[in-house]
Structure formats: structure tokens, C-alpha cells
PDB file of C-alpha atoms in Angstrom:
ATOM      1  CA  UNK A1282     -57.508  61.890  56.176  1.00 44.00           C
ATOM      2  CA  UNK A1283     -59.683  63.629  53.696  1.00 41.00           C
ATOM      3  CA  UNK A1284     -56.280  64.285  51.743  1.00 40.00           C
ATOM      4  CA  UNK A1285     -54.948  61.553  51.799  1.00 39.00           C
ATOM      5  CA  UNK A1286     -73.880  43.034  41.821  1.00 33.00           C
ATOM      6  CA  UNK A1287     -74.319  38.244  39.192  1.00 35.00           C
ATOM      7  CA  UNK A1288     -78.032  38.678  39.716  1.00 32.00           C
ATOM      8  CA  UNK A1289     -80.490  35.796  39.392  1.00 30.00           C
ATOM      9  CA  UNK A1290     -83.530  36.131  37.133  1.00 32.00           C
ATOM     10  CA  UNK A1291     -86.570  37.732  38.733  1.00 34.00           C
ATOM     11  CA  UNK A1292     -88.494  34.491  38.477  1.00 31.00           C
ATOM     12  CA  UNK A1293     -85.860  32.549  40.361  1.00 31.00           C
ATOM     13  CA  UNK A1294     -85.445  35.238  42.979  1.00 33.00           C
ATOM     14  CA  UNK A1295     -89.209  35.475  43.457  1.00 37.00           C
ATOM     15  CA  UNK A1296     -89.521  31.728  43.831  1.00 32.00           C
ATOM     16  CA  UNK A1297     -86.659  31.455  46.307  1.00 32.00           C
ATOM     17  CA  UNK A1298     -87.828  34.371  48.422  1.00 32.00           C
ATOM     18  CA  UNK A1299     -91.428  33.136  48.434  1.00 33.00           C
ATOM     19  CA  UNK A1300     -90.243  29.685  49.499  1.00 32.00           C
ATOM     20  CA  UNK A1301     -88.221  31.228  52.286  1.00 35.00           C
ATOM     21  CA  UNK A1302     -91.173  33.220  53.519  1.00 32.00           C
ATOM     22  CA  UNK A1303     -93.463  30.199  53.509  1.00 35.00           C
ATOM     23  CA  UNK A1304     -90.954  28.057  55.371  1.00 37.00           C
ATOM     24  CA  UNK A1305     -89.858  30.804  57.717  1.00 39.00           C
ATOM     25  CA  UNK A1306     -86.279  30.699  56.460  1.00 37.00           C
ATOM     26  CA  UNK A1307     -84.302  33.985  56.206  1.00 41.00           C
ATOM     27  CA  UNK A1308     -83.144  33.124  52.685  1.00 37.00           C
ATOM     28  CA  UNK A1309     -81.572  36.393  51.587  1.00 40.00           C
ATOM     29  CA  UNK A1310     -79.621  36.891  54.779  1.00 41.00           C
ATOM     30  CA  UNK A1311     -78.328  33.338  54.507  1.00 43.00           C
ATOM     31  CA  UNK A1312     -77.236  33.941  50.900  1.00 46.00           C
ATOM     32  CA  UNK A1313     -75.572  37.204  51.904  1.00 57.00           C
ATOM     33  CA  UNK A1314     -73.771  35.620  54.828  1.00 58.00           C
ATOM     34  CA  UNK A1315     -72.471  32.808  52.633  1.00 74.00           C
ATOM     35  CA  UNK A1316     -71.379  35.241  49.920  1.00 92.00           C
ATOM     36  CA  UNK A1317     -69.665  37.519  52.425  1.00 95.00           C
ATOM     37  CA  UNK A1318     -67.828  34.577  53.937  1.00 95.00           C
ATOM     38  CA  UNK A1319     -66.622  33.640  50.457  1.00 95.00           C
ATOM     39  CA  UNK A1320     -65.259  37.144  49.800  1.00 96.00           C
ATOM     40  CA  UNK A1321     -63.564  37.363  53.167  1.00 96.00           C
ATOM     41  CA  UNK A1322     -62.005  33.941  52.621  1.00 96.00           C
ATOM     42  CA  UNK A1323     -60.697  35.104  49.236  1.00 96.00           C
ATOM     43  CA  UNK A1324     -59.140  38.161  50.844  1.00 96.00           C
ATOM     44  CA  UNK A1325     -57.548  35.946  53.492  1.00 96.00           C
ATOM     45  CA  UNK A1326     -55.909  33.707  50.896  1.00 96.00           C
ATOM     46  CA  UNK A1327     -54.852  36.627  48.691  1.00 95.00           C
ATOM     47  CA  UNK A1328     -53.194  38.376  51.622  1.00 95.00           C
ATOM     48  CA  UNK A1329     -50.883  35.403  52.162  1.00 96.00           C
ATOM     49  CA  UNK A1330     -49.208  35.845  48.777  1.00 96.00           C
ATOM     50  CA  UNK A1331     -49.504  39.609  48.321  1.00 96.00           C
ATOM     51  CA  UNK A1332     -46.197  41.382  47.861  1.00 96.00           C
ATOM     52  CA  UNK A1333     -46.984  44.254  45.539  1.00 97.00           C
ATOM     53  CA  UNK A1334     -49.456  45.697  43.053  1.00 97.00           C
ATOM     54  CA  UNK A1335     -48.993  48.270  40.313  1.00 97.00           C
ATOM     55  CA  UNK A1336     -51.874  49.805  38.378  1.00 97.00           C
ATOM     56  CA  UNK A1337     -53.154  52.679  36.299  1.00 98.00           C
ATOM     57  CA  UNK A1338     -55.545  54.812  38.312  1.00 97.00           C
ATOM     58  CA  UNK A1339     -58.580  57.001  37.639  1.00 97.00           C
ATOM     59  CA  UNK A1340     -59.508  59.149  40.615  1.00 96.00           C
ATOM     60  CA  UNK A1341     -62.796  61.099  40.379  1.00 97.00           C
ATOM     61  CA  UNK A1342     -63.793  63.563  43.065  1.00 95.00           C
ATOM     62  CA  UNK A1343     -67.546  64.281  42.960  1.00 96.00           C
ATOM     63  CA  UNK A1344     -69.011  67.249  44.784  1.00 94.00           C
ATOM     64  CA  UNK A1345     -72.784  67.166  45.309  1.00 91.00           C
ATOM     65  CA  UNK A1346     -73.356  70.478  47.068  1.00 81.00           C
ATOM     66  CA  UNK A1347     -73.574  73.406  46.772  1.00 83.00           C
ATOM     67  CA  UNK A1348     -73.217  72.625  43.066  1.00 87.00           C
ATOM     68  CA  UNK A1349     -72.539  69.289  41.401  1.00 92.00           C
ATOM     69  CA  UNK A1350     -69.171  68.973  39.740  1.00 95.00           C
ATOM     70  CA  UNK A1351     -66.568  66.296  39.080  1.00 96.00           C
ATOM     71  CA  UNK A1352     -62.814  66.590  39.013  1.00 96.00           C
ATOM     72  CA  UNK A1353     -60.946  63.805  37.237  1.00 97.00           C
ATOM     73  CA  UNK A1354     -57.391  62.791  37.989  1.00 97.00           C
ATOM     74  CA  UNK A1355     -55.379  60.124  36.140  1.00 98.00           C
ATOM     75  CA  UNK A1356     -52.150  58.502  37.174  1.00 97.00           C
ATOM     76  CA  UNK A1357     -50.464  55.374  38.484  1.00 97.00           C
ATOM     77  CA  UNK A1358     -50.260  53.621  41.849  1.00 97.00           C
ATOM     78  CA  UNK A1359     -47.863  51.217  43.520  1.00 97.00           C
ATOM     79  CA  UNK A1360     -48.542  49.218  46.688  1.00 96.00           C
ATOM     80  CA  UNK A1361     -45.842  47.149  48.323  1.00 96.00           C
ATOM     81  CA  UNK A1362     -45.792  45.102  51.503  1.00 93.00           C
ATOM     82  CA  UNK A1363     -42.351  44.537  52.885  1.00 87.00           C
ATOM     83  CA  UNK A1364     -41.358  43.354  56.342  1.00 85.00           C
ATOM     84  CA  UNK A1365     -44.991  43.554  57.380  1.00 83.00           C
ATOM     85  CA  UNK A1366     -45.299  47.221  56.431  1.00 87.00           C
ATOM     86  CA  UNK A1367     -47.345  48.606  53.528  1.00 91.00           C
ATOM     87  CA  UNK A1368     -46.039  51.407  51.357  1.00 94.00           C
ATOM     88  CA  UNK A1369     -48.022  53.305  48.731  1.00 95.00           C
ATOM     89  CA  UNK A1370     -47.120  55.736  45.975  1.00 96.00           C
ATOM     90  CA  UNK A1371     -49.720  57.535  43.882  1.00 96.00           C
ATOM     91  CA  UNK A1372     -48.451  59.566  40.949  1.00 97.00           C
ATOM     92  CA  UNK A1373     -51.072  61.868  39.463  1.00 96.00           C
ATOM     93  CA  UNK A1374     -50.290  62.950  35.903  1.00 97.00           C
ATOM     94  CA  UNK A1375     -53.355  64.868  34.708  1.00 98.00           C
ATOM     95  CA  UNK A1376     -56.139  66.867  36.317  1.00 96.00           C
ATOM     96  CA  UNK A1377     -59.267  67.319  34.199  1.00 97.00           C
ATOM     97  CA  UNK A1378     -57.208  66.431  31.153  1.00 97.00           C
ATOM     98  CA  UNK A1379     -54.437  68.916  31.810  1.00 97.00           C
ATOM     99  CA  UNK A1380     -50.917  68.003  32.928  1.00 97.00           C
ATOM    100  CA  UNK A1381     -50.845  68.670  36.653  1.00 96.00           C
ATOM    101  CA  UNK A1382     -48.305  66.357  38.289  1.00 96.00           C
ATOM    102  CA  UNK A1383     -48.737  65.435  41.922  1.00 96.00           C
ATOM    103  CA  UNK A1384     -46.954  62.800  44.003  1.00 96.00           C
ATOM    104  CA  UNK A1385     -48.449  61.200  47.097  1.00 96.00           C
ATOM    105  CA  UNK A1386     -46.328  58.726  49.031  1.00 96.00           C
ATOM    106  CA  UNK A1387     -46.972  56.895  52.291  1.00 94.00           C
ATOM    107  CA  UNK A1388     -44.111  55.000  53.912  1.00 93.00           C
ATOM    108  CA  UNK A1389     -42.842  54.493  57.442  1.00 90.00           C
ATOM    109  CA  UNK A1390     -45.951  56.154  58.896  1.00 91.00           C
ATOM    110  CA  UNK A1391     -45.232  59.382  57.006  1.00 93.00           C
ATOM    111  CA  UNK A1392     -47.442  60.777  54.245  1.00 93.00           C
ATOM    112  CA  UNK A1393     -45.951  63.201  51.721  1.00 95.00           C
ATOM    113  CA  UNK A1394     -47.775  65.300  49.136  1.00 96.00           C
ATOM    114  CA  UNK A1395     -45.610  66.954  46.512  1.00 97.00           C
ATOM    115  CA  UNK A1396     -47.037  69.517  44.096  1.00 97.00           C
ATOM    116  CA  UNK A1397     -44.278  70.545  41.662  1.00 97.00           C
ATOM    117  CA  UNK A1398     -46.251  73.369  40.056  1.00 96.00           C
ATOM    118  CA  UNK A1399     -46.621  74.954  43.469  1.00 96.00           C
ATOM    119  CA  UNK A1400     -43.076  74.070  44.461  1.00 96.00           C
ATOM    120  CA  UNK A1401     -44.387  72.683  47.720  1.00 97.00           C
ATOM    121  CA  UNK A1402     -44.196  69.391  49.590  1.00 97.00           C
ATOM    122  CA  UNK A1403     -46.381  68.745  52.618  1.00 96.00           C
ATOM    123  CA  UNK A1404     -45.307  66.191  55.210  1.00 96.00           C
ATOM    124  CA  UNK A1405     -47.789  64.553  57.577  1.00 92.00           C
ATOM    125  CA  UNK A1406     -46.740  62.213  60.360  1.00 91.00           C
ATOM    126  CA  UNK A1407     -49.416  59.565  60.905  1.00 86.00           C
ATOM    127  CA  UNK A1408     -48.703  59.172  64.603  1.00 84.00           C
ATOM    128  CA  UNK A1409     -51.758  57.857  66.425  1.00 81.00           C
ATOM    129  CA  UNK A1410     -53.602  57.655  63.069  1.00 80.00           C
ATOM    130  CA  UNK A1411     -51.278  54.966  61.685  1.00 83.00           C
ATOM    131  CA  UNK A1412     -53.736  52.102  62.251  1.00 81.00           C
ATOM    132  CA  UNK A1413     -56.548  54.028  60.557  1.00 81.00           C
ATOM    133  CA  UNK A1414     -54.405  54.878  57.541  1.00 83.00           C
ATOM    134  CA  UNK A1415     -53.227  51.296  57.183  1.00 82.00           C
ATOM    135  CA  UNK A1416     -56.818  50.021  57.294  1.00 83.00           C
ATOM    136  CA  UNK A1417     -57.633  52.373  54.414  1.00 84.00           C
ATOM    137  CA  UNK A1418     -54.588  51.575  52.296  1.00 85.00           C
ATOM    138  CA  UNK A1419     -54.939  47.799  52.630  1.00 87.00           C
ATOM    139  CA  UNK A1420     -58.522  47.764  51.311  1.00 90.00           C
ATOM    140  CA  UNK A1421     -58.108  45.160  48.607  1.00 91.00           C
ATOM    141  CA  UNK A1422     -54.335  45.434  48.543  1.00 94.00           C
ATOM    142  CA  UNK A1423     -52.888  42.872  50.915  1.00 93.00           C
ATOM    143  CA  UNK A1424     -55.388  43.248  53.728  1.00 93.00           C
ATOM    144  CA  UNK A1425     -56.988  40.002  54.913  1.00 94.00           C
ATOM    145  CA  UNK A1426     -60.688  39.401  55.456  1.00 95.00           C
ATOM    146  CA  UNK A1427     -60.038  39.075  59.168  1.00 95.00           C
ATOM    147  CA  UNK A1428     -58.278  42.433  59.260  1.00 92.00           C
ATOM    148  CA  UNK A1429     -61.106  43.992  57.284  1.00 94.00           C
ATOM    149  CA  UNK A1430     -63.666  42.927  59.878  1.00 95.00           C
ATOM    150  CA  UNK A1431     -61.563  44.328  62.695  1.00 93.00           C
ATOM    151  CA  UNK A1432     -61.788  47.854  61.331  1.00 93.00           C
ATOM    152  CA  UNK A1433     -65.092  47.804  59.449  1.00 95.00           C
ATOM    153  CA  UNK A1434     -68.670  46.595  59.708  1.00 96.00           C
ATOM    154  CA  UNK A1435     -68.856  44.693  56.426  1.00 96.00           C
ATOM    155  CA  UNK A1436     -71.993  43.973  54.377  1.00 96.00           C
ATOM    156  CA  UNK A1437     -72.162  41.997  51.147  1.00 96.00           C
ATOM    157  CA  UNK A1438     -73.933  44.013  48.405  1.00 95.00           C
ATOM    158  CA  UNK A1439     -73.922  41.581  45.469  1.00 95.00           C
ATOM    159  CA  UNK A1440     -71.722  41.364  42.396  1.00 94.00           C
ATOM    160  CA  UNK A1441     -71.114  43.785  39.550  1.00 94.00           C
ATOM    161  CA  UNK A1442     -69.034  43.919  36.396  1.00 94.00           C
ATOM    162  CA  UNK A1443     -66.084  46.239  36.766  1.00 94.00           C
ATOM    163  CA  UNK A1444     -63.787  46.667  33.803  1.00 90.00           C
ATOM    164  CA  UNK A1445     -65.169  43.439  32.326  1.00 91.00           C
ATOM    165  CA  UNK A1446     -64.478  41.461  35.486  1.00 92.00           C
ATOM    166  CA  UNK A1447     -66.893  39.992  38.035  1.00 92.00           C
ATOM    167  CA  UNK A1448     -66.424  41.824  41.305  1.00 95.00           C
ATOM    168  CA  UNK A1449     -67.924  41.294  44.748  1.00 96.00           C
ATOM    169  CA  UNK A1450     -69.286  44.533  46.138  1.00 97.00           C
ATOM    170  CA  UNK A1451     -68.890  45.234  49.844  1.00 97.00           C
ATOM    171  CA  UNK A1452     -70.263  48.082  51.936  1.00 97.00           C
ATOM    172  CA  UNK A1453     -67.968  49.177  54.728  1.00 96.00           C
ATOM    173  CA  UNK A1454     -68.815  51.254  57.786  1.00 96.00           C
ATOM    174  CA  UNK A1455     -65.883  52.258  60.004  1.00 93.00           C
ATOM    175  CA  UNK A1456     -65.865  50.868  63.518  1.00 94.00           C
ATOM    176  CA  UNK A1457     -63.702  53.753  64.663  1.00 90.00           C
ATOM    177  CA  UNK A1458     -65.867  56.755  65.471  1.00 89.00           C
ATOM    178  CA  UNK A1459     -63.210  59.301  64.531  1.00 86.00           C
ATOM    179  CA  UNK A1460     -62.833  57.732  61.085  1.00 86.00           C
ATOM    180  CA  UNK A1461     -66.580  58.086  60.562  1.00 89.00           C
ATOM    181  CA  UNK A1462     -66.089  61.827  60.778  1.00 87.00           C
ATOM    182  CA  UNK A1463     -64.140  61.654  57.510  1.00 83.00           C
ATOM    183  CA  UNK A1464     -65.508  58.602  55.679  1.00 85.00           C
ATOM    184  CA  UNK A1465     -68.763  57.324  57.234  1.00 94.00           C
ATOM    185  CA  UNK A1466     -69.316  54.865  54.377  1.00 95.00           C
ATOM    186  CA  UNK A1467     -67.193  53.132  51.754  1.00 96.00           C
ATOM    187  CA  UNK A1468     -67.872  50.736  48.900  1.00 97.00           C
ATOM    188  CA  UNK A1469     -65.281  48.207  47.785  1.00 96.00           C
ATOM    189  CA  UNK A1470     -65.321  46.078  44.625  1.00 97.00           C
ATOM    190  CA  UNK A1471     -63.112  42.969  44.907  1.00 96.00           C
ATOM    191  CA  UNK A1472     -61.924  40.898  41.945  1.00 95.00           C
ATOM    192  CA  UNK A1473     -62.897  37.378  43.016  1.00 93.00           C
ATOM    193  CA  UNK A1474     -60.228  35.863  40.793  1.00 93.00           C
ATOM    194  CA  UNK A1475     -57.296  37.300  42.679  1.00 94.00           C
ATOM    195  CA  UNK A1476     -58.734  39.078  45.733  1.00 95.00           C
ATOM    196  CA  UNK A1477     -57.583  42.539  44.638  1.00 95.00           C
ATOM    197  CA  UNK A1478     -59.551  45.789  44.666  1.00 96.00           C
ATOM    198  CA  UNK A1479     -60.873  46.961  41.301  1.00 97.00           C
ATOM    199  CA  UNK A1480     -62.675  50.028  42.601  1.00 97.00           C
ATOM    200  CA  UNK A1481     -63.278  51.957  45.805  1.00 96.00           C
ATOM    201  CA  UNK A1482     -65.844  54.646  46.562  1.00 96.00           C
ATOM    202  CA  UNK A1483     -65.590  56.797  49.647  1.00 94.00           C
ATOM    203  CA  UNK A1484     -68.350  59.097  50.910  1.00 95.00           C
ATOM    204  CA  UNK A1485     -67.848  62.038  53.227  1.00 92.00           C
ATOM    205  CA  UNK A1486     -70.340  63.357  55.759  1.00 91.00           C
ATOM    206  CA  UNK A1487     -71.828  65.798  53.209  1.00 90.00           C
ATOM    207  CA  UNK A1488     -72.569  63.081  50.645  1.00 91.00           C
ATOM    208  CA  UNK A1489     -69.691  64.081  48.399  1.00 94.00           C
ATOM    209  CA  UNK A1490     -67.552  61.166  47.302  1.00 95.00           C
ATOM    210  CA  UNK A1491     -64.538  60.021  45.376  1.00 95.00           C
ATOM    211  CA  UNK A1492     -64.236  56.965  43.145  1.00 96.00           C
ATOM    212  CA  UNK A1493     -60.846  55.344  42.638  1.00 96.00           C
ATOM    213  CA  UNK A1494     -60.688  52.673  39.934  1.00 97.00           C
ATOM    214  CA  UNK A1495     -57.663  50.510  39.133  1.00 97.00           C
ATOM    215  CA  UNK A1496     -56.818  49.225  35.646  1.00 96.00           C
ATOM    216  CA  UNK A1497     -54.066  47.103  34.134  1.00 96.00           C
ATOM    217  CA  UNK A1498     -53.202  45.680  37.561  1.00 96.00           C
ATOM    218  CA  UNK A1499     -49.861  43.877  37.808  1.00 96.00           C
ATOM    219  CA  UNK A1500     -49.441  41.688  40.868  1.00 96.00           C
ATOM    220  CA  UNK A1501     -46.261  40.795  42.713  1.00 96.00           C
ATOM    221  CA  UNK A1502     -43.908  42.119  40.077  1.00 96.00           C
ATOM    222  CA  UNK A1503     -40.594  43.852  40.792  1.00 95.00           C
ATOM    223  CA  UNK A1504     -40.941  47.284  42.331  1.00 95.00           C
ATOM    224  CA  UNK A1505     -38.413  49.986  41.388  1.00 93.00           C
ATOM    225  CA  UNK A1506     -36.035  50.749  44.228  1.00 92.00           C
ATOM    226  CA  UNK A1507     -36.949  54.438  44.093  1.00 94.00           C
ATOM    227  CA  UNK A1508     -40.733  53.885  43.821  1.00 95.00           C
ATOM    228  CA  UNK A1509     -41.399  55.531  47.161  1.00 96.00           C
ATOM    229  CA  UNK A1510     -38.935  58.374  46.847  1.00 95.00           C
ATOM    230  CA  UNK A1511     -39.966  61.904  45.963  1.00 96.00           C
ATOM    231  CA  UNK A1512     -37.487  64.002  44.049  1.00 94.00           C
ATOM    232  CA  UNK A1513     -38.184  67.662  44.623  1.00 96.00           C
ATOM    233  CA  UNK A1514     -36.963  70.596  42.585  1.00 95.00           C
ATOM    234  CA  UNK A1515     -34.608  73.155  44.004  1.00 95.00           C
ATOM    235  CA  UNK A1516     -36.418  75.805  45.976  1.00 95.00           C
ATOM    236  CA  UNK A1517     -39.316  73.534  47.000  1.00 97.00           C
ATOM    237  CA  UNK A1518     -41.012  74.722  50.167  1.00 97.00           C
ATOM    238  CA  UNK A1519     -41.371  72.053  52.857  1.00 96.00           C
ATOM    239  CA  UNK A1520     -44.478  72.286  55.046  1.00 96.00           C
ATOM    240  CA  UNK A1521     -44.606  70.034  58.088  1.00 94.00           C
ATOM    241  CA  UNK A1522     -48.099  69.312  59.323  1.00 88.00           C
TER     242      UNK A1522
END
């Protein structure tokens, strides 16, 4: 589905690591394990109350080879969990600063991509890929820590400031071999205040990547009844994949 760090001072770190070496204690791995457990626990608790999330989105696609270039997309996103099912709508408004609308909706195991300027809507049925898609969409949006570990090998990578907030950084490696063919490595920044994703970075097998950052996040507010509908213009070509 290619379409769809609070650091301690160096003195303290040096002292703690040296002490661990002298005593034979794997200090860093113990810290990391404790920190990871804390993040996973936060995701578990957040998943119990998650109903919806709405946010402004910046989506940067970065190509490394053969030449380095970045495409920037800006829009909005809505996630909603209802009756145990997650739905997502991403509305792109601009592409590299120019108005290029694009609607991407996932609901009922069907993914739709509507490009008004091309008068085309593509429809993809998830089918046997439903579990993989859900594991991607729930990264920081309603997915529990337990669910995360089922689909990913998770490593704690410290904390970083994202949009002025302290975020736990996790490195994720897919357990599913077929998923590795698309995204062999992902990074996830989790807001430790509410257990919601602030940023995601996905790498492909060539080293290219995309960064999706979420701003002005509104949790568990009312979701418009037509949030996951796509209204197409007359004459739109439908392409079933």
C-alpha cells in the first residue's frame, strides 16, 4: 500500500553507563525496556477511550534517488472508530503550494482515491490486506500497545519535541514479510499526554520516505455524518483496482 528523543546530560549518562559496565548491569537496555513499557501502556489506556481524531496534516514525500526532491501536501484528516471498525478520511488541499484537491477515504475495507482535476476515482478493495491496512491506520490513532506489538517489532528510540510537545519515539519493523516489501521501517512519535500520534515517518525499500505530521489535533469530538463520503463530479471515471 505504497498509495495508500528528553535526553540526560552527558555527565549523568556517562556516570550511569560506567556504573552499569562496572557492575555488569545492562543499564541502557533496562531503561529502554522500561520506557517502551510506559509508551505501550499509554497506548493501551488511550485506546480504551478513543472514538475519533481530527487534525490538520502536512504530508511530505521525500525522494532520495535518483535525485533528491520533496513534494509537500497539506490538508486535513479524520479518524473514527465505530462498532470496532476504523474509518479514515484524508483531504489534501494543496500540493507544493498549489491548489490540487485529492480525497482519500478508507471505510468498510474499501479504499477510495478521488482526484477531481483528473476526474477520476480509484477504488481498491482491501480483501486479504485488511489486517495490514488496519495496523497502519491505527498507528497512534486508537490502536493499543498490545495490538502494536502483534504487528510490529517495536523499539524505543528516546523522546523528542514535536510541535512543542514531548513525544516518545518508536521504531517499528513489520512482522509481516509482505508488508516489509512496502514499508520495511517506520518511525512513530507518540504524544505521551494523550497517547496520540504527532508524526509518522515511513521508509520504502529504496530509502525514500514520507513524513506525516498532525497539528491542531481534536480528540473525540463530533464527526460530520458525511465525513467519509466522496462526492464526485459528473463524468468522473471510476477505476476499480
